[in-house]
Coordinates of C-alpha atoms (C1' of nucleotides) in Angstrom, one line a residue:
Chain A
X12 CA -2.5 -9.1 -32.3
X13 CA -6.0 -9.5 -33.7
X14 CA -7.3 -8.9 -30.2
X15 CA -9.1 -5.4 -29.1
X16 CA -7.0 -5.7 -26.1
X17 CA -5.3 -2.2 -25.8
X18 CA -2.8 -2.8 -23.0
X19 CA -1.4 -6.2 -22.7
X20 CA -2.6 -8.3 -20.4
X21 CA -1.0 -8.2 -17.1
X22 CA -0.2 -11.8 -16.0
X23 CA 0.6 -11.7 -12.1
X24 CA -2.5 -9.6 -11.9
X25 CA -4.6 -12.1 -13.0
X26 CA -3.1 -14.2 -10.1
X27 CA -3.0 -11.3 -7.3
X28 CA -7.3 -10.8 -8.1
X29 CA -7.7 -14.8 -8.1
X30 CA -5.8 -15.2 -4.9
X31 CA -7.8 -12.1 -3.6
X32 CA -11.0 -13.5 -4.5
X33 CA -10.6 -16.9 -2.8
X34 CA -9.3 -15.2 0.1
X35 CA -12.1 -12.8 0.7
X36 CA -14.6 -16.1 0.0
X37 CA -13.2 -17.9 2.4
X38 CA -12.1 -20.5 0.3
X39 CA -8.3 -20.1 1.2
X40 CA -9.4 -19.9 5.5
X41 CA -6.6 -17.1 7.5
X42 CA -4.0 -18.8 8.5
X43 CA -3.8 -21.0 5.4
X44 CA -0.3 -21.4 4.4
X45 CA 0.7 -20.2 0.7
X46 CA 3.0 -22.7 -1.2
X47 CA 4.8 -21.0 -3.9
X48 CA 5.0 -24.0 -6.2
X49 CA 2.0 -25.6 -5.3
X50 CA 0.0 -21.7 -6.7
X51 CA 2.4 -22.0 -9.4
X52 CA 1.7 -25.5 -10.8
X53 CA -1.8 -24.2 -10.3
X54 CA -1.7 -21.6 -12.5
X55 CA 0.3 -22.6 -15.3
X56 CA 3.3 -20.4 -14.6
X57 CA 6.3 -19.9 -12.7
X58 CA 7.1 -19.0 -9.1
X59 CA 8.0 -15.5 -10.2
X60 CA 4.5 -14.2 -10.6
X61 CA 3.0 -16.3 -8.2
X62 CA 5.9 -14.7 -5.7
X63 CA 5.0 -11.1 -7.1
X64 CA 1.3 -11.4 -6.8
X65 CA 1.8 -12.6 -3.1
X66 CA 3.8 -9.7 -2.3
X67 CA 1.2 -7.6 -3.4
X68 CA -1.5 -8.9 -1.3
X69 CA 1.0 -8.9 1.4
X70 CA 1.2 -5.0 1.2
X71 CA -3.0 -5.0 1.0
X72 CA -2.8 -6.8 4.5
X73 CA -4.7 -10.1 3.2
X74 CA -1.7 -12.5 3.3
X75 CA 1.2 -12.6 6.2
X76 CA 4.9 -12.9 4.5
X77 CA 7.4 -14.6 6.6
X78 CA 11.0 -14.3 5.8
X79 CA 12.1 -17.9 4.6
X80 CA 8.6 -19.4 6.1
X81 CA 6.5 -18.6 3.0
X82 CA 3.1 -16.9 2.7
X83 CA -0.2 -17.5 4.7
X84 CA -3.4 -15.8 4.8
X85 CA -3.5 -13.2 7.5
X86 CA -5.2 -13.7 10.5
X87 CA -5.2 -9.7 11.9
X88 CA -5.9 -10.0 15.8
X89 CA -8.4 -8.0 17.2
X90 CA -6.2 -5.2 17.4
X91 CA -5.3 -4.7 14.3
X92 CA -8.8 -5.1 13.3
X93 CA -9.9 -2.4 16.0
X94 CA -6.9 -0.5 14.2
X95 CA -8.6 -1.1 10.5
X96 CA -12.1 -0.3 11.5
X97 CA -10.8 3.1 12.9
X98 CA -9.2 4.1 9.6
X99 CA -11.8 2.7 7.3
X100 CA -14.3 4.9 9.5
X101 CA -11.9 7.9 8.9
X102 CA -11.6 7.4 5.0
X103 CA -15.5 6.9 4.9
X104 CA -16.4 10.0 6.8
X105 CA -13.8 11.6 4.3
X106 CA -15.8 10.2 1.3
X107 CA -19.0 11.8 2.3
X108 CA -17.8 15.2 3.3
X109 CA -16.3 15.3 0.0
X110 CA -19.5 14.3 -1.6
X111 CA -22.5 15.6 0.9
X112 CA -23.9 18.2 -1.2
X113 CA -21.7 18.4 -4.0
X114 CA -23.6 15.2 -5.6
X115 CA -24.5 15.4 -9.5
X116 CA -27.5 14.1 -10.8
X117 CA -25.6 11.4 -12.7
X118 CA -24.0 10.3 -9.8
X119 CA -27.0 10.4 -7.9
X120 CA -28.6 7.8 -10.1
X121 CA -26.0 5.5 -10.4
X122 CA -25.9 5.4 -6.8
X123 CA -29.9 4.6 -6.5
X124 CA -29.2 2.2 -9.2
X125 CA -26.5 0.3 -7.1
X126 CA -29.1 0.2 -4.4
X127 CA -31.8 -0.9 -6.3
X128 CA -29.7 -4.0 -7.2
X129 CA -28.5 -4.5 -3.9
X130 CA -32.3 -4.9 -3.0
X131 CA -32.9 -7.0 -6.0
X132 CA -29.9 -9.2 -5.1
X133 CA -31.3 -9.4 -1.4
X134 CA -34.0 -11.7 -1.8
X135 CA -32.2 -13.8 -4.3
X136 CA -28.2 -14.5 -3.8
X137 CA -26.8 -14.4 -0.7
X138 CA -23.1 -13.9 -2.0
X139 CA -24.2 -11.5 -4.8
X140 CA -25.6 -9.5 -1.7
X141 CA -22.8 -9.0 0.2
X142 CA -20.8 -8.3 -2.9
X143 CA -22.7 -5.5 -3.5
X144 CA -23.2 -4.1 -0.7
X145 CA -19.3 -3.8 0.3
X146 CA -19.2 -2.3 -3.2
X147 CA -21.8 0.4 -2.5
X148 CA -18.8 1.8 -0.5
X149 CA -16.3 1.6 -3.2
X150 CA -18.6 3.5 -5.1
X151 CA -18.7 6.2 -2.7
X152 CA -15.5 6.5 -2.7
X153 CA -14.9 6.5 -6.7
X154 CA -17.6 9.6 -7.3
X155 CA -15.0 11.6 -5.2
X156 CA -12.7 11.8 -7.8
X157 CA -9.9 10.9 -5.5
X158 CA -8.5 7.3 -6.8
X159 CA -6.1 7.3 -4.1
X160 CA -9.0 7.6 -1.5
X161 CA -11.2 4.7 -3.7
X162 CA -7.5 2.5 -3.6
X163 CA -7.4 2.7 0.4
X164 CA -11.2 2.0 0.8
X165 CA -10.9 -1.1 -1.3
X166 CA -7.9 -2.2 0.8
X167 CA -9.6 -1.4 4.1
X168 CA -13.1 -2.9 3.0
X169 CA -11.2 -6.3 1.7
X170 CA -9.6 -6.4 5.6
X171 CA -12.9 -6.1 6.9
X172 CA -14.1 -8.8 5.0
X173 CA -11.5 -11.1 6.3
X174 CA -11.9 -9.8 9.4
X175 CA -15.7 -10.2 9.3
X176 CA -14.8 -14.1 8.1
X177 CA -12.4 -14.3 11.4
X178 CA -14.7 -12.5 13.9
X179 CA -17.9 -11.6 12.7
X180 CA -21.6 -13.2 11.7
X181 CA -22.3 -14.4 8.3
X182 CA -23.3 -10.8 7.3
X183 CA -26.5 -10.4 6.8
X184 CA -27.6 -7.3 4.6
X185 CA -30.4 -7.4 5.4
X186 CA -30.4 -3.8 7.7
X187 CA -27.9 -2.0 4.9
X188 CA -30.1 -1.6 2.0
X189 CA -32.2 0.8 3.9
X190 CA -29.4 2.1 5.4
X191 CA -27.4 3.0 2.1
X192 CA -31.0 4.8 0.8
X193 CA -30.8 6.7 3.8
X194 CA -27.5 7.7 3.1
X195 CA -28.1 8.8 -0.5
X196 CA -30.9 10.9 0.8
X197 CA -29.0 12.5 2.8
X198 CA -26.1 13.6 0.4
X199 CA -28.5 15.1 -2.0
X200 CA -29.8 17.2 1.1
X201 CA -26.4 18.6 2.0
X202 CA -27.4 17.2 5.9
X203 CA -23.1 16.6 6.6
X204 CA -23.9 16.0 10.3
X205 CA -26.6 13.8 8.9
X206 CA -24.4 12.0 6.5
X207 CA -21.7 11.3 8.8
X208 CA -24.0 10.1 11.6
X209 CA -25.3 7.8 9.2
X210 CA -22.0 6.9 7.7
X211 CA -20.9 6.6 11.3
X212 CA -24.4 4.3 12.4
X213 CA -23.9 2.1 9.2
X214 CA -20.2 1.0 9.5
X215 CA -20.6 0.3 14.0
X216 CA -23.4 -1.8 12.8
X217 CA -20.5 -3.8 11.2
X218 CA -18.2 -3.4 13.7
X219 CA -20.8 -4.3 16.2
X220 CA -21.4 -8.0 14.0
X221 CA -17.4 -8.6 14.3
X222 CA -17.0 -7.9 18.0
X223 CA -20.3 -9.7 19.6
X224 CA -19.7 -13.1 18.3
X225 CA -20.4 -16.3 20.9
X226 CA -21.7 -14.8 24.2
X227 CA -23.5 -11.3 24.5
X228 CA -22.5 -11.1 27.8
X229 CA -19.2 -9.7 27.2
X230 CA -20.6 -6.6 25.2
X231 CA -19.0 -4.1 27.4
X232 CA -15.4 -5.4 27.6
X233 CA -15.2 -5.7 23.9
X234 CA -16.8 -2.3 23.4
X235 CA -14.2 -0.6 25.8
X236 CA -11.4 -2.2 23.9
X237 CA -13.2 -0.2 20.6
X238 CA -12.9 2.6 22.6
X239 CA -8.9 2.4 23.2
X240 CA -10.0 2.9 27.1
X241 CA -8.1 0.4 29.1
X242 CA -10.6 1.6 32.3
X243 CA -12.9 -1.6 34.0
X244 CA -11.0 -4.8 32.9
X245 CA -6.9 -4.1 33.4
X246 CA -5.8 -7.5 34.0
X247 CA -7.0 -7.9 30.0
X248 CA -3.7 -8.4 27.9
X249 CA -4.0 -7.3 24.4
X250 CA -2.1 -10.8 23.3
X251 CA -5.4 -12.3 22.0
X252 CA -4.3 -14.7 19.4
X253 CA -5.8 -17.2 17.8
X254 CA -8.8 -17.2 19.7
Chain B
X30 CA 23.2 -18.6 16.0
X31 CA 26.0 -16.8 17.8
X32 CA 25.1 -13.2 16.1
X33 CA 23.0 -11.1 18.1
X34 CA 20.6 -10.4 14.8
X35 CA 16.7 -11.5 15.7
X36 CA 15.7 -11.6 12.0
X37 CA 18.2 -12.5 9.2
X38 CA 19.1 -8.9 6.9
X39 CA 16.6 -8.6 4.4
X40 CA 18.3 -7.6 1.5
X41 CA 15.8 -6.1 -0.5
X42 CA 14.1 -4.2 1.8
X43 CA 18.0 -2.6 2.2
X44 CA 17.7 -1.5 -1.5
X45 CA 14.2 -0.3 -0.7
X46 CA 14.9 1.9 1.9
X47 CA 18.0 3.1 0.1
X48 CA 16.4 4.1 -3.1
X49 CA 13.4 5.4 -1.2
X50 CA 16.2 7.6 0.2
X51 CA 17.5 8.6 -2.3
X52 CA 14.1 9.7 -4.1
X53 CA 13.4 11.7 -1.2
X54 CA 16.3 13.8 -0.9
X55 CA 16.2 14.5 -4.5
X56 CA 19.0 12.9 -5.3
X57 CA 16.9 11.4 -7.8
X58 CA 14.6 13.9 -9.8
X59 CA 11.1 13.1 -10.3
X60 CA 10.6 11.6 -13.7
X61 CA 14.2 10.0 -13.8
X62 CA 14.2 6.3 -15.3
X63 CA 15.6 4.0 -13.0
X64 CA 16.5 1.0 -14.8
X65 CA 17.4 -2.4 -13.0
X66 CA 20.6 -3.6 -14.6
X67 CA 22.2 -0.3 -13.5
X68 CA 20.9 -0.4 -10.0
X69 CA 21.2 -4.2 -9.8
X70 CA 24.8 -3.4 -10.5
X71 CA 25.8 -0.5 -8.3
X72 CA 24.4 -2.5 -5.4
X73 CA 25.9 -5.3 -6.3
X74 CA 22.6 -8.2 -6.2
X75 CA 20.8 -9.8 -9.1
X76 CA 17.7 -7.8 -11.0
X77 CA 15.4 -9.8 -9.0
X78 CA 15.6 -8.1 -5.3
X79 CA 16.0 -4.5 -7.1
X80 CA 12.3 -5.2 -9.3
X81 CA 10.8 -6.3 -5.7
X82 CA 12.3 -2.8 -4.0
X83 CA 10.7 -1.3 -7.1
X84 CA 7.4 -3.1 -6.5
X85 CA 7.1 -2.1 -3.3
X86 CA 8.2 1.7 -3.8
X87 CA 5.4 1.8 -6.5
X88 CA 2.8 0.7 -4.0
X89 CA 4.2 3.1 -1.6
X90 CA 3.5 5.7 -4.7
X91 CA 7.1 6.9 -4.9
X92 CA 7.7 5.6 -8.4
X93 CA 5.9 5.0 -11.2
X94 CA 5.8 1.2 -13.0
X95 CA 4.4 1.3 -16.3
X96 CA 4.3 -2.2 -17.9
X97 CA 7.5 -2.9 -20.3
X98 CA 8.5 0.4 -20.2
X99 CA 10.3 -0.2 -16.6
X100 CA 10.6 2.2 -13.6
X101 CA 10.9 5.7 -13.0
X102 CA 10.2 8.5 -9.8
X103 CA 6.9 9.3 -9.3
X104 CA 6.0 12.9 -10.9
X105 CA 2.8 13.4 -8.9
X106 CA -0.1 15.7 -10.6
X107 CA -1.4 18.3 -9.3
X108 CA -4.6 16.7 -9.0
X109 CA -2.8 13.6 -7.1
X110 CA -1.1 15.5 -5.0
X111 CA -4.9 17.5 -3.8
X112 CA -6.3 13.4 -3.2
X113 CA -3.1 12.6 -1.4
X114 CA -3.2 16.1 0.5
X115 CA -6.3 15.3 1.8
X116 CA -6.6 12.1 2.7
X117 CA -3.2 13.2 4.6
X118 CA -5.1 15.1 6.4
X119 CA -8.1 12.9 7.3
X120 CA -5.2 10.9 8.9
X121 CA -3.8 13.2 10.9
X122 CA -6.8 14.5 12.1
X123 CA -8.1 10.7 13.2
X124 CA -4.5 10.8 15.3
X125 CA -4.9 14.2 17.1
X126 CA -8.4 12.7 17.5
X127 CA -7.0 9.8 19.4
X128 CA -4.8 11.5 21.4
X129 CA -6.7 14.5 22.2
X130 CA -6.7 14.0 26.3
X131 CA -5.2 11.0 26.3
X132 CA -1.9 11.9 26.5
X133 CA 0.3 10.0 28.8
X134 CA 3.0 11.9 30.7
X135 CA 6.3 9.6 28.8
X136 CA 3.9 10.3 25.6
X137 CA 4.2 13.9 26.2
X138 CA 8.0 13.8 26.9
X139 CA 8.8 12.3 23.9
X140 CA 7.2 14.9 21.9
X141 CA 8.5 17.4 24.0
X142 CA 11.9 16.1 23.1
X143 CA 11.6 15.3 19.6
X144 CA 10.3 19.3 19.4
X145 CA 13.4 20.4 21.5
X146 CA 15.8 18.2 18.8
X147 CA 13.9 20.1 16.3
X148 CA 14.6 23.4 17.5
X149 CA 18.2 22.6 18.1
X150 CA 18.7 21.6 14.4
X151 CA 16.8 24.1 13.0
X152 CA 19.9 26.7 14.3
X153 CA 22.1 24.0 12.4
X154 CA 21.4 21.9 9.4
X155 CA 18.9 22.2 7.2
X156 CA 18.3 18.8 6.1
X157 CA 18.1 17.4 9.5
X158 CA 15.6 19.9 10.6
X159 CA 13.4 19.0 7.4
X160 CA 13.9 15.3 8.6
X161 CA 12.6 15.9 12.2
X162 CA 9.9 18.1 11.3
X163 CA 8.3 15.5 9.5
X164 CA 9.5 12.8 11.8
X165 CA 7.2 14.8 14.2
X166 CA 4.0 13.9 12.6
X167 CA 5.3 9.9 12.4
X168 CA 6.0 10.3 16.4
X169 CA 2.1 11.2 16.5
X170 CA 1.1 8.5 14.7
X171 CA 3.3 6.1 16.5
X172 CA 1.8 7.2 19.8
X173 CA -1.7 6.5 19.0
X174 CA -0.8 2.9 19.0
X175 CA -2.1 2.2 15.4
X176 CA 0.0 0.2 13.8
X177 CA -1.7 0.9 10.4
X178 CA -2.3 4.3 11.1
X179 CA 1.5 4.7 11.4
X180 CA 2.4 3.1 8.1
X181 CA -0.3 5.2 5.9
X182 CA 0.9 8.6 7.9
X183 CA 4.6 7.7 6.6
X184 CA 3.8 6.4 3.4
X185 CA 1.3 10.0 2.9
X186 CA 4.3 11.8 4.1
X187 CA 7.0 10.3 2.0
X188 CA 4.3 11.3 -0.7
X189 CA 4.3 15.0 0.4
X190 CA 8.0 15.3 0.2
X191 CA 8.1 14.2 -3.4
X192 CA 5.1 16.9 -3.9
X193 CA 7.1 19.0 -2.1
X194 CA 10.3 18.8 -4.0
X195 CA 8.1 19.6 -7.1
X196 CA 6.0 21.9 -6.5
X197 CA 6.9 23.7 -3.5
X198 CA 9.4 25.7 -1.6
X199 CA 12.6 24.7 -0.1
X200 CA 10.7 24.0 2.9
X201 CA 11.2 26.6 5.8
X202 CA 11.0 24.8 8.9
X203 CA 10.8 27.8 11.0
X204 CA 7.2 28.1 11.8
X205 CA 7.1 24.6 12.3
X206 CA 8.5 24.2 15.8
X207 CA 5.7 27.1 17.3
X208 CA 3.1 25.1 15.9
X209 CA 4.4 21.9 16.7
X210 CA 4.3 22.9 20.3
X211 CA 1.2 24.7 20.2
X212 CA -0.5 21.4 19.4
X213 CA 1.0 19.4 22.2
X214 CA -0.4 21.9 24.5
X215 CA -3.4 21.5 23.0
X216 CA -3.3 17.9 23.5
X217 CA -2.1 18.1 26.9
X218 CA -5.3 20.1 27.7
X219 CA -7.5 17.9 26.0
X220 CA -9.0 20.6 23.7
X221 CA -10.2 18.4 20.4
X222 CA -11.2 21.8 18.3
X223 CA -8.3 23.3 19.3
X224 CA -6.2 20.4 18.6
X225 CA -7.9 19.5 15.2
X226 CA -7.6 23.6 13.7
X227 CA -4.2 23.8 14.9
X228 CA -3.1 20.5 12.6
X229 CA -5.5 21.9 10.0
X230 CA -4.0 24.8 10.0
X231 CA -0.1 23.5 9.9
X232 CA -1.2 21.0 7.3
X233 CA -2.6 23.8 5.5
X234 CA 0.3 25.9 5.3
X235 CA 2.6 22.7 3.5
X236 CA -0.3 22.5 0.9
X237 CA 0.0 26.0 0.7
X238 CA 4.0 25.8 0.1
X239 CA 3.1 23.0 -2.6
X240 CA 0.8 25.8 -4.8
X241 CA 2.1 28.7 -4.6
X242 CA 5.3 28.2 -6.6
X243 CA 7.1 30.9 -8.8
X244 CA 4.7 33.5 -9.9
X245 CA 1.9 35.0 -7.7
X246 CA 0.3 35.7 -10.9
X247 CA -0.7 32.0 -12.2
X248 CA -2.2 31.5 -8.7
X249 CA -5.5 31.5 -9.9
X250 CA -5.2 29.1 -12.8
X251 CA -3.2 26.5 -10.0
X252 CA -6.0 27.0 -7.7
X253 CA -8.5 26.3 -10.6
X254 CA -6.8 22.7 -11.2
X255 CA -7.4 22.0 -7.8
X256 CA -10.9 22.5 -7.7
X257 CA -11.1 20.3 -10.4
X258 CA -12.2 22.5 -13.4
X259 CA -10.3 22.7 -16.7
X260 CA -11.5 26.1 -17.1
X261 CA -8.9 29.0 -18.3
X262 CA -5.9 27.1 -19.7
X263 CA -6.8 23.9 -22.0
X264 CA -3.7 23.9 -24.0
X265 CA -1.3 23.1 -21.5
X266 CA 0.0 19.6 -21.7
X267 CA 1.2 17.3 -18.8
X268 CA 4.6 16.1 -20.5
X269 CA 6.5 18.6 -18.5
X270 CA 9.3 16.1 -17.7
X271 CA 13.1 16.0 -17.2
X272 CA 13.5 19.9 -16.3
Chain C
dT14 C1' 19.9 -34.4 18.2
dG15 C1' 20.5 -35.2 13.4
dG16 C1' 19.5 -36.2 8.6
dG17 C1' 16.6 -35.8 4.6
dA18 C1' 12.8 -33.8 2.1
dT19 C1' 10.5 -29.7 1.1
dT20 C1' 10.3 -24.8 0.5
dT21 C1' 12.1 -20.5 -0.1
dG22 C1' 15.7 -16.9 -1.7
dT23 C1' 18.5 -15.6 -5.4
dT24 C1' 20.9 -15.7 -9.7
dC25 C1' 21.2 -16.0 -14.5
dG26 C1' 19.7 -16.9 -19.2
dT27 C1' 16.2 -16.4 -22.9
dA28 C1' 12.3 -14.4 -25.2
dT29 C1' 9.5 -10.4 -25.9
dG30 C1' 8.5 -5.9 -26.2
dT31 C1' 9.9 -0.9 -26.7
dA32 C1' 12.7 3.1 -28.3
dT33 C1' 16.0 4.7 -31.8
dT34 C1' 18.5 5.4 -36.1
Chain D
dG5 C1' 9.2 2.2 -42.3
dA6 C1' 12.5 -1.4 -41.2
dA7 C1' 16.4 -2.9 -38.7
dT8 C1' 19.1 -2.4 -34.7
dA9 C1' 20.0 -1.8 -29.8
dC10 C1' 18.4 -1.9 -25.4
dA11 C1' 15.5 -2.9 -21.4
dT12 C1' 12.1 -5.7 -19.4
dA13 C1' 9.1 -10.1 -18.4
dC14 C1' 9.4 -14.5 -17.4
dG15 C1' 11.2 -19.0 -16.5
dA16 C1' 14.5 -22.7 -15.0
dA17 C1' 18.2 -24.0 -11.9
dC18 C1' 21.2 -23.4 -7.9
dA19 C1' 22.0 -22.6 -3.0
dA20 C1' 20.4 -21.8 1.6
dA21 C1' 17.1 -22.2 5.2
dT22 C1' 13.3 -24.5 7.4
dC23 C1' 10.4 -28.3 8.7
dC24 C1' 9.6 -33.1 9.8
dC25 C1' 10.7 -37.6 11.0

DNA sequence: TGGGATTTGTTCGTATGTATT
DNA sequence: GAATACATACGAACAAATCCC
């Protein structure tokens, strides 16, 4: 009416981004079961969206949809998130190809920019910090021009955060603010073995926080499941739930 | 209790596969409307499951949802079917990666014998040797053991076939079945470069189906959308629908 | 094992928004 | 340009399945 808004506003989206959020914060913990009517009461609006904003999230892997046992947050085991990691590592290595050398000034800058207040945000907020620097990636993956590549990086990057949550330290990003400058340097020099290398270096680094957790001594087992190589430990059985 | 069924029939995920059908083998054009009362009647269910089928078709890319204005099969760009082309191809690549020399003997046999039934069809019916060639490329990805790997592969191929049916030819599976079988040979031997230019090169050759369409004469202006520039031909407009 | 409370799956009706004459 | 016809968005209620005691 007398608002600017140019597209109505779209109502279970509002609930699929909430949901997503408190996911991804950890304030809904994997596993959590979903109640329907409990979202809905919460919200102010029927089961309907509430069962359409869950489905959603289902398809982006953050919540497990049970036929007539209701919504939870996923818990991915760690081979599904060996399976994520490997894919996310694909698209990223896509992103950079597509962008090593081929980077325009204005892209350039808004990329430095992004760092600049992922350094800023460092010192300060610890959440604001690890906002950004997941969102460094999805930048990456916007200046390709490919939306469909930027859709699949969000989805893989918002696994890895639950994952991370399930798995992994605290995330400290502290290491990727240096790493990210490295990067940018790198695309304006054209260096694509470079890029990937440090595209490659940057995103083990978080694979390498999700898979070392308690003891340090068990290093190699975990590393050779990464590695899809059933070789030293074969009485290992890949049923690790819950653990 | 008595029935033999492990999970209860999931109704709308009948519908989903049925339209999905459907959209694939053209029976439905791309751009047609699909509106719920009529298919909520023909299969004889409520609008509810057929707007959940839709949902999930439209994340899967097949049809297109725009907000009060209902559903209708995807009509992919050009420049969506370039970001989909090559992020298929990322894919593929990170599964010939994965089974490069890796390749267990039952592994081999069952692409061995999917490539056999591909070759017998090809004598025989056309659709069905469409169907298996691409079924090929799912077999891949199922073999890798990534689950999510698989899913992305089918729902990029699905993509490709709507691309197809738009843009390309009929689809000549002939040259399919060498290069099928040149790749498993490559993978048998554990030769990665090999392996990798030999699915470049087959994945080329569907792109190249996709742009070469009526004319050898336009080819230049096609190509010159998919790099991205709106050089030679501003006043063509993107409405073409309903042909 | 069984019964009741709770939650989900599905249907149908109404209001709202879009296309057409 | 306004009124009509139609399709969609959303909500409330019914039926079925699950979970808990």
């Amino acid at each position: 009416m007398t608002e600017p808004d140019p597209k109505s506003p779209p109502r279970a989206a509002a609930i699929h981004q909430a949901l997503r959020q408190a996911i991804l914060e950890q304030a809904l913990a994997p596993g959590a079961k979903l109640p329907e009517d409990l979202i809905a009461s919460q919200f102010g609006v029927s089961r309907t969206l509430v069962r359409e904003a869950l489905g959603r999230l289902a398809a982006e892997g953050l919540v497990e949809l049970r036929h007539n046992r209701g919504a939870s947050v996923a818990a991915p085991s760690l081979a599904e998130a060996r399976d994520v990691f490997a894919i996310r590592r694909a698209m990223e290595l896509l992103a950079v190809d597509a962008l090593c050398g081929r980077l325009e000034p204005a892209q350039a800058a808004r990329l430095e920019a992004h760092v600049e207040a992922e350094a800023a945000a460092q010192a300060t907020s610890g959440p604001t910090s690890i906002r950004l620097a997941g969102e460094f990636h999805l930048l990456l993956a916007e200046l390709t021009g490919n939306a469909l590549l930027q859709r699949y990086v969000a989805e893989l990057a918002s696994r890895c955060s639950l994952i991370l949550s399930l798995y992994g330290r605290p995330h400290s990003a502290d290491c990727a603010v240096e790493e990210h400058r490295a990067l940018i340097a790198a695309l304006r020099a054209g260096d694509a073995p470079a890029c990937r290398a440090l595209m490659d270096h940057h995103l083990a680094a978080v694979m390498g926080r999700a898979l070392l957790p308690p003891k340090p001594g068990d290093m190699r087992a975990v590393l050779a499941r990464y590695a899809g190589t059933p070789a030293p430990s074969p009485p290992r059985r890949a049923k690790a739930r819950s653990a």
